[in-house]
Amino acid sequence: MPHVVKIGNVTLANNVVVAPMAGISNIAFRKISKALGAGLVCNEMVSDKALFYGSKKTEAMCISNPDEHPLSFQLFGHDIESVVYAGKYLDTQTDCDIIDFNMGCPVNKVIKAHAGSYLMKDIDYAKELMDALVHAVNKPVTVKMRIGFDQEHINCVELAKALESVGVQAIAVHGRTRSQMYEGKANWDYIKAVKEAVSIPVIGNGDVRSVKDYWDIQDQTGCDAVMIGRGIVGNPFLIQDCVNGKESEHSNKQRMDMCWQHAMLLAAYKGEKVAIGEMRGLASWYFKGLPNSHAFKDRCSKMQSLDDLYAILEAYEG
């Protein structure tokens, strides 16, 4: 069985962590993840500047349910003043248990703002930034990073030690460089190197798409917990399987039912129009790898209402 992990004063029931994924890890998906037994759920990242300038949309992304704990909210940014402000907001105005800081996002928009994995380019500044955040809040601060900005600058071990020295309580390492984006293979050797270099919990991330991967990343790296991201999009049952430590069979009907549940939860929180817009992309993931699914994915991309989705799910028999 997965072992218990402690991050600062927060104890996880198990070591299965659901990644903060933009456009996915909202309150609806977190509810599903928690129901399937995840030890820790994380919010999709929010912008420090958006909180700093009082964006109501971003504040709405920080709402949570009482049954989500333990819960981590992820922040991204670059400037010390606005990062500290946003950190204090998450610390005092939200119900999260952990404040996570993003040093791993590879997308151009974030890099141009000198945030996400851009911060791996300057360890001294990253250390100064996290020192300020850690000392501004009471909740434990964690960091998610990559192994380096590119193949020529793999510095995750050096950065991890710097972050530990200023009081960061855990580190999640995605085994790719920024320049790899989500391509190629995750290199777990660097996760192992980080684990051997620090004494705080290390969370392994990258290419965990099966229960075998879940066990393998722990065996190969010694990591304390495993973060699962894209492997659970459309197949959240993988969370439950990893918590139980073994694969189980899930019928096509169970997938369709889960897709419907996902849509209903999104509609309850965001209204039908927004929910169906998001489900156009998400629903097709529930069909991924299933027989005769191409036409159904196509129909998902054009649906206009929850009734349309219901009809598509009802019509699919595999």
PDB file of C-alpha atoms in Angstrom:
ATOM      1  CA  MET A   1       0.000   0.000   0.000  1.00  0.00           C
ATOM      2  CA  PRO A   2       1.163   3.600  -0.597  1.00  0.00           C
ATOM      3  CA  HIS A   3       2.832   5.131   2.431  1.00  0.00           C
ATOM      4  CA  VAL A   4       1.915   8.254   4.346  1.00  0.00           C
ATOM      5  CA  VAL A   5       3.674  11.501   3.407  1.00  0.00           C
ATOM      6  CA  LYS A   6       4.042  14.618   5.555  1.00  0.00           C
ATOM      7  CA  ILE A   7       4.530  18.061   3.980  1.00  0.00           C
ATOM      8  CA  GLY A   8       5.240  20.523   6.768  1.00  0.00           C
ATOM      9  CA  ASN A   9       2.315  20.135   9.177  1.00  0.00           C
ATOM     10  CA  VAL A  10       0.075  18.525   6.513  1.00  0.00           C
ATOM     11  CA  THR A  11      -0.275  14.740   6.398  1.00  0.00           C
ATOM     12  CA  LEU A  12      -1.383  13.051   3.170  1.00  0.00           C
ATOM     13  CA  ALA A  13      -3.442   9.864   3.506  1.00  0.00           C
ATOM     14  CA  ASN A  14      -1.384   8.274   0.716  1.00  0.00           C
ATOM     15  CA  ASN A  15       1.319   9.267  -1.753  1.00  0.00           C
ATOM     16  CA  VAL A  16      -0.836   9.679  -4.875  1.00  0.00           C
ATOM     17  CA  VAL A  17      -0.835  13.356  -5.889  1.00  0.00           C
ATOM     18  CA  VAL A  18      -2.994  14.800  -8.674  1.00  0.00           C
ATOM     19  CA  ALA A  19      -1.069  17.419 -10.674  1.00  0.00           C
ATOM     20  CA  PRO A  20      -2.168  21.018 -11.097  1.00  0.00           C
ATOM     21  CA  MET A  21      -3.253  21.080 -14.757  1.00  0.00           C
ATOM     22  CA  ALA A  22      -4.397  24.257 -16.513  1.00  0.00           C
ATOM     23  CA  GLY A  23      -8.016  24.020 -17.604  1.00  0.00           C
ATOM     24  CA  ILE A  24      -8.490  20.670 -15.863  1.00  0.00           C
ATOM     25  CA  SER A  25      -7.683  20.742 -12.123  1.00  0.00           C
ATOM     26  CA  ASN A  26     -10.678  22.853 -11.153  1.00  0.00           C
ATOM     27  CA  ILE A  27     -13.131  22.234  -8.323  1.00  0.00           C
ATOM     28  CA  ALA A  28     -15.125  19.679 -10.381  1.00  0.00           C
ATOM     29  CA  PHE A  29     -12.156  17.500 -11.349  1.00  0.00           C
ATOM     30  CA  ARG A  30     -10.695  17.770  -7.852  1.00  0.00           C
ATOM     31  CA  LYS A  31     -13.975  16.443  -6.430  1.00  0.00           C
ATOM     32  CA  ILE A  32     -13.738  13.413  -8.721  1.00  0.00           C
ATOM     33  CA  SER A  33     -10.058  12.916  -7.861  1.00  0.00           C
ATOM     34  CA  LYS A  34     -10.766  13.064  -4.137  1.00  0.00           C
ATOM     35  CA  ALA A  35     -13.661  10.610  -4.438  1.00  0.00           C
ATOM     36  CA  LEU A  36     -11.251   8.187  -6.153  1.00  0.00           C
ATOM     37  CA  GLY A  37      -8.900   8.413  -3.175  1.00  0.00           C
ATOM     38  CA  ALA A  38      -6.152  10.895  -4.149  1.00  0.00           C
ATOM     39  CA  GLY A  39      -3.836  11.706  -1.240  1.00  0.00           C
ATOM     40  CA  LEU A  40      -3.429  15.312  -2.391  1.00  0.00           C
ATOM     41  CA  VAL A  41      -5.295  17.359  -4.992  1.00  0.00           C
ATOM     42  CA  CYS A  42      -3.920  20.564  -6.509  1.00  0.00           C
ATOM     43  CA  ASN A  43      -5.645  23.525  -8.100  1.00  0.00           C
ATOM     44  CA  GLU A  44      -4.774  24.695 -11.618  1.00  0.00           C
ATOM     45  CA  MET A  45      -2.181  27.449 -11.338  1.00  0.00           C
ATOM     46  CA  VAL A  46      -3.291  31.005 -10.712  1.00  0.00           C
ATOM     47  CA  SER A  47      -1.436  34.200 -11.592  1.00  0.00           C
ATOM     48  CA  ASP A  48       0.096  36.307  -8.821  1.00  0.00           C
ATOM     49  CA  LYS A  49      -0.662  39.456 -10.831  1.00  0.00           C
ATOM     50  CA  ALA A  50      -4.322  38.475 -11.256  1.00  0.00           C
ATOM     51  CA  LEU A  51      -4.709  38.160  -7.477  1.00  0.00           C
ATOM     52  CA  PHE A  52      -2.635  41.306  -6.916  1.00  0.00           C
ATOM     53  CA  TYR A  53      -4.998  43.309  -9.138  1.00  0.00           C
ATOM     54  CA  GLY A  54      -8.137  41.735  -7.661  1.00  0.00           C
ATOM     55  CA  SER A  55      -9.328  39.640 -10.622  1.00  0.00           C
ATOM     56  CA  LYS A  56     -12.727  38.218  -9.635  1.00  0.00           C
ATOM     57  CA  LYS A  57     -12.321  35.385 -12.163  1.00  0.00           C
ATOM     58  CA  THR A  58      -9.044  34.310 -10.534  1.00  0.00           C
ATOM     59  CA  GLU A  59     -10.466  34.652  -7.034  1.00  0.00           C
ATOM     60  CA  ALA A  60     -13.330  32.368  -8.136  1.00  0.00           C
ATOM     61  CA  MET A  61     -10.716  29.759  -9.150  1.00  0.00           C
ATOM     62  CA  CYS A  62      -9.614  29.676  -5.500  1.00  0.00           C
ATOM     63  CA  ILE A  63     -12.928  28.435  -4.110  1.00  0.00           C
ATOM     64  CA  SER A  64     -12.825  24.931  -2.638  1.00  0.00           C
ATOM     65  CA  ASN A  65     -15.024  22.291  -1.011  1.00  0.00           C
ATOM     66  CA  PRO A  66     -14.715  21.202   2.632  1.00  0.00           C
ATOM     67  CA  ASP A  67     -14.172  17.593   1.492  1.00  0.00           C
ATOM     68  CA  GLU A  68     -11.080  18.396  -0.623  1.00  0.00           C
ATOM     69  CA  HIS A  69      -8.463  18.404   2.134  1.00  0.00           C
ATOM     70  CA  PRO A  70      -5.573  18.153   1.984  1.00  0.00           C
ATOM     71  CA  LEU A  71      -5.556  20.656  -0.859  1.00  0.00           C
ATOM     72  CA  SER A  72      -2.740  22.531  -2.582  1.00  0.00           C
ATOM     73  CA  PHE A  73      -3.174  25.782  -4.527  1.00  0.00           C
ATOM     74  CA  GLN A  74      -0.549  26.621  -7.124  1.00  0.00           C
ATOM     75  CA  LEU A  75       0.727  30.094  -7.874  1.00  0.00           C
ATOM     76  CA  PHE A  76       2.950  31.389 -10.655  1.00  0.00           C
ATOM     77  CA  GLY A  77       4.728  34.705 -11.014  1.00  0.00           C
ATOM     78  CA  HIS A  78       8.077  36.474 -11.010  1.00  0.00           C
ATOM     79  CA  ASP A  79       8.007  39.720  -9.027  1.00  0.00           C
ATOM     80  CA  ILE A  80       8.588  39.397  -5.289  1.00  0.00           C
ATOM     81  CA  GLU A  81       5.983  42.003  -4.290  1.00  0.00           C
ATOM     82  CA  SER A  82       3.080  40.457  -6.210  1.00  0.00           C
ATOM     83  CA  VAL A  83       4.104  36.848  -5.412  1.00  0.00           C
ATOM     84  CA  VAL A  84       4.164  37.681  -1.683  1.00  0.00           C
ATOM     85  CA  TYR A  85       0.791  39.446  -1.955  1.00  0.00           C
ATOM     86  CA  ALA A  86      -0.734  36.462  -3.792  1.00  0.00           C
ATOM     87  CA  GLY A  87       0.832  34.038  -1.314  1.00  0.00           C
ATOM     88  CA  LYS A  88      -0.711  35.944   1.594  1.00  0.00           C
ATOM     89  CA  TYR A  89      -4.058  35.904  -0.206  1.00  0.00           C
ATOM     90  CA  LEU A  90      -3.928  32.104  -0.560  1.00  0.00           C
ATOM     91  CA  ASP A  91      -2.726  31.827   3.041  1.00  0.00           C
ATOM     92  CA  THR A  92      -5.481  33.916   4.621  1.00  0.00           C
ATOM     93  CA  GLN A  93      -8.384  34.141   2.143  1.00  0.00           C
ATOM     94  CA  THR A  94      -8.614  30.554   0.896  1.00  0.00           C
ATOM     95  CA  ASP A  95      -9.050  27.170   2.490  1.00  0.00           C
ATOM     96  CA  CYS A  96      -6.000  25.511   0.908  1.00  0.00           C
ATOM     97  CA  ASP A  97      -3.550  23.598   3.122  1.00  0.00           C
ATOM     98  CA  ILE A  98      -0.418  24.002   0.986  1.00  0.00           C
ATOM     99  CA  ILE A  99       0.822  26.815  -1.282  1.00  0.00           C
ATOM    100  CA  ASP A 100       2.660  25.444  -4.303  1.00  0.00           C
ATOM    101  CA  PHE A 101       4.832  27.612  -6.519  1.00  0.00           C
ATOM    102  CA  ASN A 102       5.303  26.870 -10.209  1.00  0.00           C
ATOM    103  CA  MET A 103       8.838  26.715 -11.619  1.00  0.00           C
ATOM    104  CA  GLY A 104       7.933  24.116 -14.234  1.00  0.00           C
ATOM    105  CA  CYS A 105       5.377  25.558 -16.679  1.00  0.00           C
ATOM    106  CA  PRO A 106       6.927  25.535 -20.182  1.00  0.00           C
ATOM    107  CA  VAL A 107       4.380  27.570 -22.168  1.00  0.00           C
ATOM    108  CA  ASN A 108       5.618  30.673 -23.994  1.00  0.00           C
ATOM    109  CA  LYS A 109       3.143  33.088 -22.430  1.00  0.00           C
ATOM    110  CA  VAL A 110       4.394  32.187 -18.937  1.00  0.00           C
ATOM    111  CA  ILE A 111       8.074  32.149 -19.987  1.00  0.00           C
ATOM    112  CA  LYS A 112       7.695  35.650 -21.506  1.00  0.00           C
ATOM    113  CA  ALA A 113       6.506  36.866 -18.092  1.00  0.00           C
ATOM    114  CA  HIS A 114       9.775  35.417 -16.671  1.00  0.00           C
ATOM    115  CA  ALA A 115       7.708  32.918 -14.666  1.00  0.00           C
ATOM    116  CA  GLY A 116       7.293  29.119 -14.644  1.00  0.00           C
ATOM    117  CA  SER A 117      10.406  27.250 -15.741  1.00  0.00           C
ATOM    118  CA  TYR A 118      12.078  30.544 -16.727  1.00  0.00           C
ATOM    119  CA  LEU A 119      12.931  30.911 -13.027  1.00  0.00           C
ATOM    120  CA  MET A 120      15.222  27.867 -13.258  1.00  0.00           C
ATOM    121  CA  LYS A 121      17.606  30.085 -15.248  1.00  0.00           C
ATOM    122  CA  ASP A 122      18.507  32.113 -12.137  1.00  0.00           C
ATOM    123  CA  ILE A 123      18.854  30.046  -8.974  1.00  0.00           C
ATOM    124  CA  ASP A 124      19.877  33.022  -6.828  1.00  0.00           C
ATOM    125  CA  TYR A 125      16.725  34.924  -7.746  1.00  0.00           C
ATOM    126  CA  ALA A 126      14.508  31.824  -7.407  1.00  0.00           C
ATOM    127  CA  LYS A 127      15.935  31.326  -3.918  1.00  0.00           C
ATOM    128  CA  GLU A 128      15.331  34.980  -2.980  1.00  0.00           C
ATOM    129  CA  LEU A 129      11.754  34.789  -4.293  1.00  0.00           C
ATOM    130  CA  MET A 130      10.937  31.623  -2.331  1.00  0.00           C
ATOM    131  CA  ASP A 131      12.639  32.959   0.798  1.00  0.00           C
ATOM    132  CA  ALA A 132      10.260  35.943   0.664  1.00  0.00           C
ATOM    133  CA  LEU A 133       7.199  33.736   0.058  1.00  0.00           C
ATOM    134  CA  VAL A 134       8.025  31.158   2.741  1.00  0.00           C
ATOM    135  CA  HIS A 135       8.477  33.885   5.363  1.00  0.00           C
ATOM    136  CA  ALA A 136       5.302  35.748   4.341  1.00  0.00           C
ATOM    137  CA  VAL A 137       2.891  32.826   4.901  1.00  0.00           C
ATOM    138  CA  ASN A 138       2.029  30.299   7.598  1.00  0.00           C
ATOM    139  CA  LYS A 139       1.046  27.422   5.316  1.00  0.00           C
ATOM    140  CA  PRO A 140       3.763  25.103   3.983  1.00  0.00           C
ATOM    141  CA  VAL A 141       5.260  26.176   0.639  1.00  0.00           C
ATOM    142  CA  THR A 142       6.193  23.608  -2.018  1.00  0.00           C
ATOM    143  CA  VAL A 143       7.709  24.040  -5.486  1.00  0.00           C
ATOM    144  CA  LYS A 144       7.084  22.209  -8.750  1.00  0.00           C
ATOM    145  CA  MET A 145      10.002  22.323 -11.172  1.00  0.00           C
ATOM    146  CA  ARG A 146      11.509  20.622 -14.193  1.00  0.00           C
ATOM    147  CA  ILE A 147      14.993  19.113 -14.359  1.00  0.00           C
ATOM    148  CA  GLY A 148      16.334  22.256 -16.065  1.00  0.00           C
ATOM    149  CA  PHE A 149      15.583  24.826 -18.725  1.00  0.00           C
ATOM    150  CA  ASP A 150      17.234  22.815 -21.491  1.00  0.00           C
ATOM    151  CA  GLN A 151      19.603  19.869 -21.885  1.00  0.00           C
ATOM    152  CA  GLU A 152      22.667  22.134 -21.463  1.00  0.00           C
ATOM    153  CA  HIS A 153      21.374  23.603 -18.181  1.00  0.00           C
ATOM    154  CA  ILE A 154      20.131  20.746 -15.994  1.00  0.00           C
ATOM    155  CA  ASN A 155      20.296  22.256 -12.520  1.00  0.00           C
ATOM    156  CA  CYS A 156      17.431  20.665 -10.555  1.00  0.00           C
ATOM    157  CA  VAL A 157      19.726  19.364  -7.795  1.00  0.00           C
ATOM    158  CA  GLU A 158      21.314  22.762  -7.214  1.00  0.00           C
ATOM    159  CA  LEU A 159      17.918  24.488  -7.243  1.00  0.00           C
ATOM    160  CA  ALA A 160      16.353  21.901  -4.913  1.00  0.00           C
ATOM    161  CA  LYS A 161      19.105  22.410  -2.334  1.00  0.00           C
ATOM    162  CA  ALA A 162      18.693  26.188  -2.551  1.00  0.00           C
ATOM    163  CA  LEU A 163      14.924  25.907  -2.065  1.00  0.00           C
ATOM    164  CA  GLU A 164      15.283  23.537   0.884  1.00  0.00           C
ATOM    165  CA  SER A 165      17.684  25.995   2.523  1.00  0.00           C
ATOM    166  CA  VAL A 166      15.033  28.754   2.616  1.00  0.00           C
ATOM    167  CA  GLY A 167      12.278  26.542   4.046  1.00  0.00           C
ATOM    168  CA  VAL A 168      10.454  25.048   1.066  1.00  0.00           C
ATOM    169  CA  GLN A 169       8.736  21.933   2.478  1.00  0.00           C
ATOM    170  CA  ALA A 170       8.558  19.620  -0.573  1.00  0.00           C
ATOM    171  CA  ILE A 171       9.603  19.581  -4.215  1.00  0.00           C
ATOM    172  CA  ALA A 172       7.850  18.026  -7.205  1.00  0.00           C
ATOM    173  CA  VAL A 173      10.185  17.252 -10.098  1.00  0.00           C
ATOM    174  CA  HIS A 174       8.926  16.682 -13.649  1.00  0.00           C
ATOM    175  CA  GLY A 175      11.609  14.636 -15.401  1.00  0.00           C
ATOM    176  CA  ARG A 176      11.753  16.820 -18.542  1.00  0.00           C
ATOM    177  CA  THR A 177      13.489  20.073 -19.437  1.00  0.00           C
ATOM    178  CA  ARG A 178      11.511  23.151 -20.425  1.00  0.00           C
ATOM    179  CA  SER A 179      12.682  22.806 -24.019  1.00  0.00           C
ATOM    180  CA  GLN A 180      11.223  19.275 -24.188  1.00  0.00           C
ATOM    181  CA  MET A 181       7.775  20.681 -23.319  1.00  0.00           C
ATOM    182  CA  TYR A 182       5.748  17.415 -23.061  1.00  0.00           C
ATOM    183  CA  GLU A 183       7.664  15.589 -25.792  1.00  0.00           C
ATOM    184  CA  GLY A 184      10.227  12.806 -25.552  1.00  0.00           C
ATOM    185  CA  LYS A 185      10.696  10.728 -22.446  1.00  0.00           C
ATOM    186  CA  ALA A 186      10.858  11.894 -18.847  1.00  0.00           C
ATOM    187  CA  ASN A 187      14.279  11.215 -17.307  1.00  0.00           C
ATOM    188  CA  TRP A 188      13.645   9.849 -13.833  1.00  0.00           C
ATOM    189  CA  ASP A 189      17.381   9.695 -13.001  1.00  0.00           C
ATOM    190  CA  TYR A 190      17.315  13.388 -12.147  1.00  0.00           C
ATOM    191  CA  ILE A 191      14.377  12.868  -9.792  1.00  0.00           C
ATOM    192  CA  LYS A 192      16.538  10.295  -8.010  1.00  0.00           C
ATOM    193  CA  ALA A 193      19.431  12.780  -7.858  1.00  0.00           C
ATOM    194  CA  VAL A 194      17.149  15.402  -6.250  1.00  0.00           C
ATOM    195  CA  LYS A 195      15.818  12.846  -3.770  1.00  0.00           C
ATOM    196  CA  GLU A 196      19.372  11.961  -2.733  1.00  0.00           C
ATOM    197  CA  ALA A 197      20.347  15.645  -2.379  1.00  0.00           C
ATOM    198  CA  VAL A 198      17.588  16.904  -0.048  1.00  0.00           C
ATOM    199  CA  SER A 199      15.853  15.699   3.101  1.00  0.00           C
ATOM    200  CA  ILE A 200      12.382  17.167   2.383  1.00  0.00           C
ATOM    201  CA  PRO A 201       9.801  15.050   0.491  1.00  0.00           C
ATOM    202  CA  VAL A 202      10.356  14.715  -3.243  1.00  0.00           C
ATOM    203  CA  ILE A 203       7.381  14.080  -5.542  1.00  0.00           C
ATOM    204  CA  GLY A 204       8.181  12.307  -8.822  1.00  0.00           C
ATOM    205  CA  ASN A 205       6.339  13.401 -11.954  1.00  0.00           C
ATOM    206  CA  GLY A 206       6.379  12.568 -15.660  1.00  0.00           C
ATOM    207  CA  ASP A 207       5.177   9.623 -17.768  1.00  0.00           C
ATOM    208  CA  VAL A 208       3.089   7.947 -15.059  1.00  0.00           C
ATOM    209  CA  ARG A 209       0.287   6.426 -17.107  1.00  0.00           C
ATOM    210  CA  SER A 210      -0.256   3.059 -15.397  1.00  0.00           C
ATOM    211  CA  VAL A 211       0.019   1.394 -12.002  1.00  0.00           C
ATOM    212  CA  LYS A 212       3.276  -0.194 -13.209  1.00  0.00           C
ATOM    213  CA  ASP A 213       4.662   3.311 -13.901  1.00  0.00           C
ATOM    214  CA  TYR A 214       3.523   4.358 -10.417  1.00  0.00           C
ATOM    215  CA  TRP A 215       5.564   1.567  -8.818  1.00  0.00           C
ATOM    216  CA  ASP A 216       8.493   1.933 -11.241  1.00  0.00           C
ATOM    217  CA  ILE A 217       9.052   5.645 -10.597  1.00  0.00           C
ATOM    218  CA  GLN A 218       9.213   4.954  -6.858  1.00  0.00           C
ATOM    219  CA  ASP A 219      11.553   1.981  -7.300  1.00  0.00           C
ATOM    220  CA  GLN A 220      13.866   3.873  -9.650  1.00  0.00           C
ATOM    221  CA  THR A 221      13.969   7.228  -7.836  1.00  0.00           C
ATOM    222  CA  GLY A 222      13.087   6.609  -4.190  1.00  0.00           C
ATOM    223  CA  CYS A 223      10.598   9.491  -4.429  1.00  0.00           C
ATOM    224  CA  ASP A 224       8.211   9.968  -1.511  1.00  0.00           C
ATOM    225  CA  ALA A 225       5.103  10.574  -3.599  1.00  0.00           C
ATOM    226  CA  VAL A 226       3.988  10.292  -7.207  1.00  0.00           C
ATOM    227  CA  MET A 227       2.288  13.099  -9.117  1.00  0.00           C
ATOM    228  CA  ILE A 228       0.003  12.007 -11.943  1.00  0.00           C
ATOM    229  CA  GLY A 229      -1.056  14.510 -14.617  1.00  0.00           C
ATOM    230  CA  ARG A 230      -2.073  13.793 -18.188  1.00  0.00           C
ATOM    231  CA  GLY A 231      -2.352  10.036 -17.464  1.00  0.00           C
ATOM    232  CA  ILE A 232      -5.607  10.623 -15.567  1.00  0.00           C
ATOM    233  CA  VAL A 233      -7.289  12.996 -18.033  1.00  0.00           C
ATOM    234  CA  GLY A 234     -10.191  10.930 -19.349  1.00  0.00           C
ATOM    235  CA  ASN A 235      -9.134   8.052 -17.106  1.00  0.00           C
ATOM    236  CA  PRO A 236      -9.360   9.264 -13.491  1.00  0.00           C
ATOM    237  CA  PHE A 237      -9.785   5.608 -12.442  1.00  0.00           C
ATOM    238  CA  LEU A 238      -5.981   5.443 -12.556  1.00  0.00           C
ATOM    239  CA  ILE A 239      -5.986   7.430  -9.288  1.00  0.00           C
ATOM    240  CA  GLN A 240      -7.956   4.700  -7.536  1.00  0.00           C
ATOM    241  CA  ASP A 241      -5.827   1.964  -9.084  1.00  0.00           C
ATOM    242  CA  CYS A 242      -2.596   3.604  -7.870  1.00  0.00           C
ATOM    243  CA  VAL A 243      -4.030   4.110  -4.373  1.00  0.00           C
ATOM    244  CA  ASN A 244      -4.988   0.413  -4.337  1.00  0.00           C
ATOM    245  CA  GLY A 245      -1.637  -0.510  -5.874  1.00  0.00           C
ATOM    246  CA  LYS A 246      -3.080  -2.646  -8.667  1.00  0.00           C
ATOM    247  CA  GLU A 247      -4.772  -2.327 -12.060  1.00  0.00           C
ATOM    248  CA  SER A 248      -8.505  -2.963 -12.286  1.00  0.00           C
ATOM    249  CA  GLU A 249     -10.919  -3.253 -15.188  1.00  0.00           C
ATOM    250  CA  HIS A 250     -13.225  -0.340 -15.950  1.00  0.00           C
ATOM    251  CA  SER A 251     -16.003  -0.864 -18.455  1.00  0.00           C
ATOM    252  CA  ASN A 252     -16.746   1.556 -21.279  1.00  0.00           C
ATOM    253  CA  LYS A 253     -20.013   2.335 -19.506  1.00  0.00           C
ATOM    254  CA  GLN A 254     -18.126   3.328 -16.354  1.00  0.00           C
ATOM    255  CA  ARG A 255     -16.054   5.733 -18.447  1.00  0.00           C
ATOM    256  CA  MET A 256     -19.160   7.226 -20.031  1.00  0.00           C
ATOM    257  CA  ASP A 257     -20.779   7.570 -16.582  1.00  0.00           C
ATOM    258  CA  MET A 258     -17.659   9.293 -15.241  1.00  0.00           C
ATOM    259  CA  CYS A 259     -17.643  11.676 -18.209  1.00  0.00           C
ATOM    260  CA  TRP A 260     -21.264  12.583 -17.463  1.00  0.00           C
ATOM    261  CA  GLN A 261     -20.505  13.081 -13.778  1.00  0.00           C
ATOM    262  CA  HIS A 262     -17.596  15.369 -14.738  1.00  0.00           C
ATOM    263  CA  ALA A 263     -19.892  17.443 -16.974  1.00  0.00           C
ATOM    264  CA  MET A 264     -22.621  17.704 -14.317  1.00  0.00           C
ATOM    265  CA  LEU A 265     -20.134  18.872 -11.685  1.00  0.00           C
ATOM    266  CA  LEU A 266     -18.686  21.464 -14.072  1.00  0.00           C
ATOM    267  CA  ALA A 267     -22.198  22.696 -14.899  1.00  0.00           C
ATOM    268  CA  ALA A 268     -23.060  22.955 -11.200  1.00  0.00           C
ATOM    269  CA  TYR A 269     -20.036  25.195 -10.563  1.00  0.00           C
ATOM    270  CA  LYS A 270     -19.753  27.123 -13.815  1.00  0.00           C
ATOM    271  CA  GLY A 271     -23.130  26.927 -15.541  1.00  0.00           C
ATOM    272  CA  GLU A 272     -24.046  24.826 -18.583  1.00  0.00           C
ATOM    273  CA  LYS A 273     -22.604  27.129 -21.259  1.00  0.00           C
ATOM    274  CA  VAL A 274     -19.089  27.289 -19.796  1.00  0.00           C
ATOM    275  CA  ALA A 275     -19.206  23.612 -18.790  1.00  0.00           C
ATOM    276  CA  ILE A 276     -20.099  22.385 -22.271  1.00  0.00           C
ATOM    277  CA  GLY A 277     -17.366  24.578 -23.773  1.00  0.00           C
ATOM    278  CA  GLU A 278     -14.806  22.882 -21.525  1.00  0.00           C
ATOM    279  CA  MET A 279     -16.291  19.422 -22.044  1.00  0.00           C
ATOM    280  CA  ARG A 280     -15.876  19.664 -25.848  1.00  0.00           C
ATOM    281  CA  GLY A 281     -12.202  18.996 -25.265  1.00  0.00           C
ATOM    282  CA  LEU A 282     -12.430  16.949 -22.070  1.00  0.00           C
ATOM    283  CA  ALA A 283     -15.123  14.510 -23.227  1.00  0.00           C
ATOM    284  CA  SER A 284     -13.016  13.293 -26.133  1.00  0.00           C
ATOM    285  CA  TRP A 285     -10.333  12.192 -23.626  1.00  0.00           C
ATOM    286  CA  TYR A 286     -12.857   9.789 -22.085  1.00  0.00           C
ATOM    287  CA  PHE A 287     -13.084   8.090 -25.492  1.00  0.00           C
ATOM    288  CA  LYS A 288      -9.298   7.883 -25.926  1.00  0.00           C
ATOM    289  CA  GLY A 289      -8.130   4.368 -26.729  1.00  0.00           C
ATOM    290  CA  LEU A 290     -11.661   2.969 -26.935  1.00  0.00           C
ATOM    291  CA  PRO A 291     -12.856   1.106 -30.057  1.00  0.00           C
ATOM    292  CA  ASN A 292     -14.839   2.967 -32.754  1.00  0.00           C
ATOM    293  CA  SER A 293     -14.384   6.245 -30.895  1.00  0.00           C
ATOM    294  CA  HIS A 294     -13.320   8.595 -33.706  1.00  0.00           C
ATOM    295  CA  ALA A 295     -16.830   9.653 -34.775  1.00  0.00           C
ATOM    296  CA  PHE A 296     -17.840  10.149 -31.139  1.00  0.00           C
ATOM    297  CA  LYS A 297     -14.828  12.382 -30.461  1.00  0.00           C
ATOM    298  CA  ASP A 298     -15.831  14.391 -33.513  1.00  0.00           C
ATOM    299  CA  ARG A 299     -19.377  14.779 -32.188  1.00  0.00           C
ATOM    300  CA  CYS A 300     -18.004  15.890 -28.791  1.00  0.00           C
ATOM    301  CA  SER A 301     -16.119  18.751 -30.440  1.00  0.00           C
ATOM    302  CA  LYS A 302     -19.387  20.136 -31.872  1.00  0.00           C
ATOM    303  CA  MET A 303     -21.839  19.674 -28.994  1.00  0.00           C
ATOM    304  CA  GLN A 304     -23.811  22.683 -27.767  1.00  0.00           C
ATOM    305  CA  SER A 305     -25.556  21.421 -24.622  1.00  0.00           C
ATOM    306  CA  LEU A 306     -25.539  18.849 -21.855  1.00  0.00           C
ATOM    307  CA  ASP A 307     -28.360  17.100 -23.735  1.00  0.00           C
ATOM    308  CA  ASP A 308     -26.016  16.720 -26.727  1.00  0.00           C
ATOM    309  CA  LEU A 309     -23.359  15.158 -24.490  1.00  0.00           C
ATOM    310  CA  TYR A 310     -25.883  12.818 -22.900  1.00  0.00           C
ATOM    311  CA  ALA A 311     -27.007  11.617 -26.340  1.00  0.00           C
ATOM    312  CA  ILE A 312     -23.397  10.989 -27.429  1.00  0.00           C
ATOM    313  CA  LEU A 313     -22.577   9.021 -24.259  1.00  0.00           C
ATOM    314  CA  GLU A 314     -25.811   7.014 -24.514  1.00  0.00           C
ATOM    315  CA  ALA A 315     -25.141   6.148 -28.161  1.00  0.00           C
ATOM    316  CA  TYR A 316     -21.630   4.840 -27.523  1.00  0.00           C
ATOM    317  CA  GLU A 317     -21.524   1.095 -26.979  1.00  0.00           C
ATOM    318  CA  GLY A 318     -17.876   0.442 -27.847  1.00  0.00           C
TER     319      GLY A 318
END
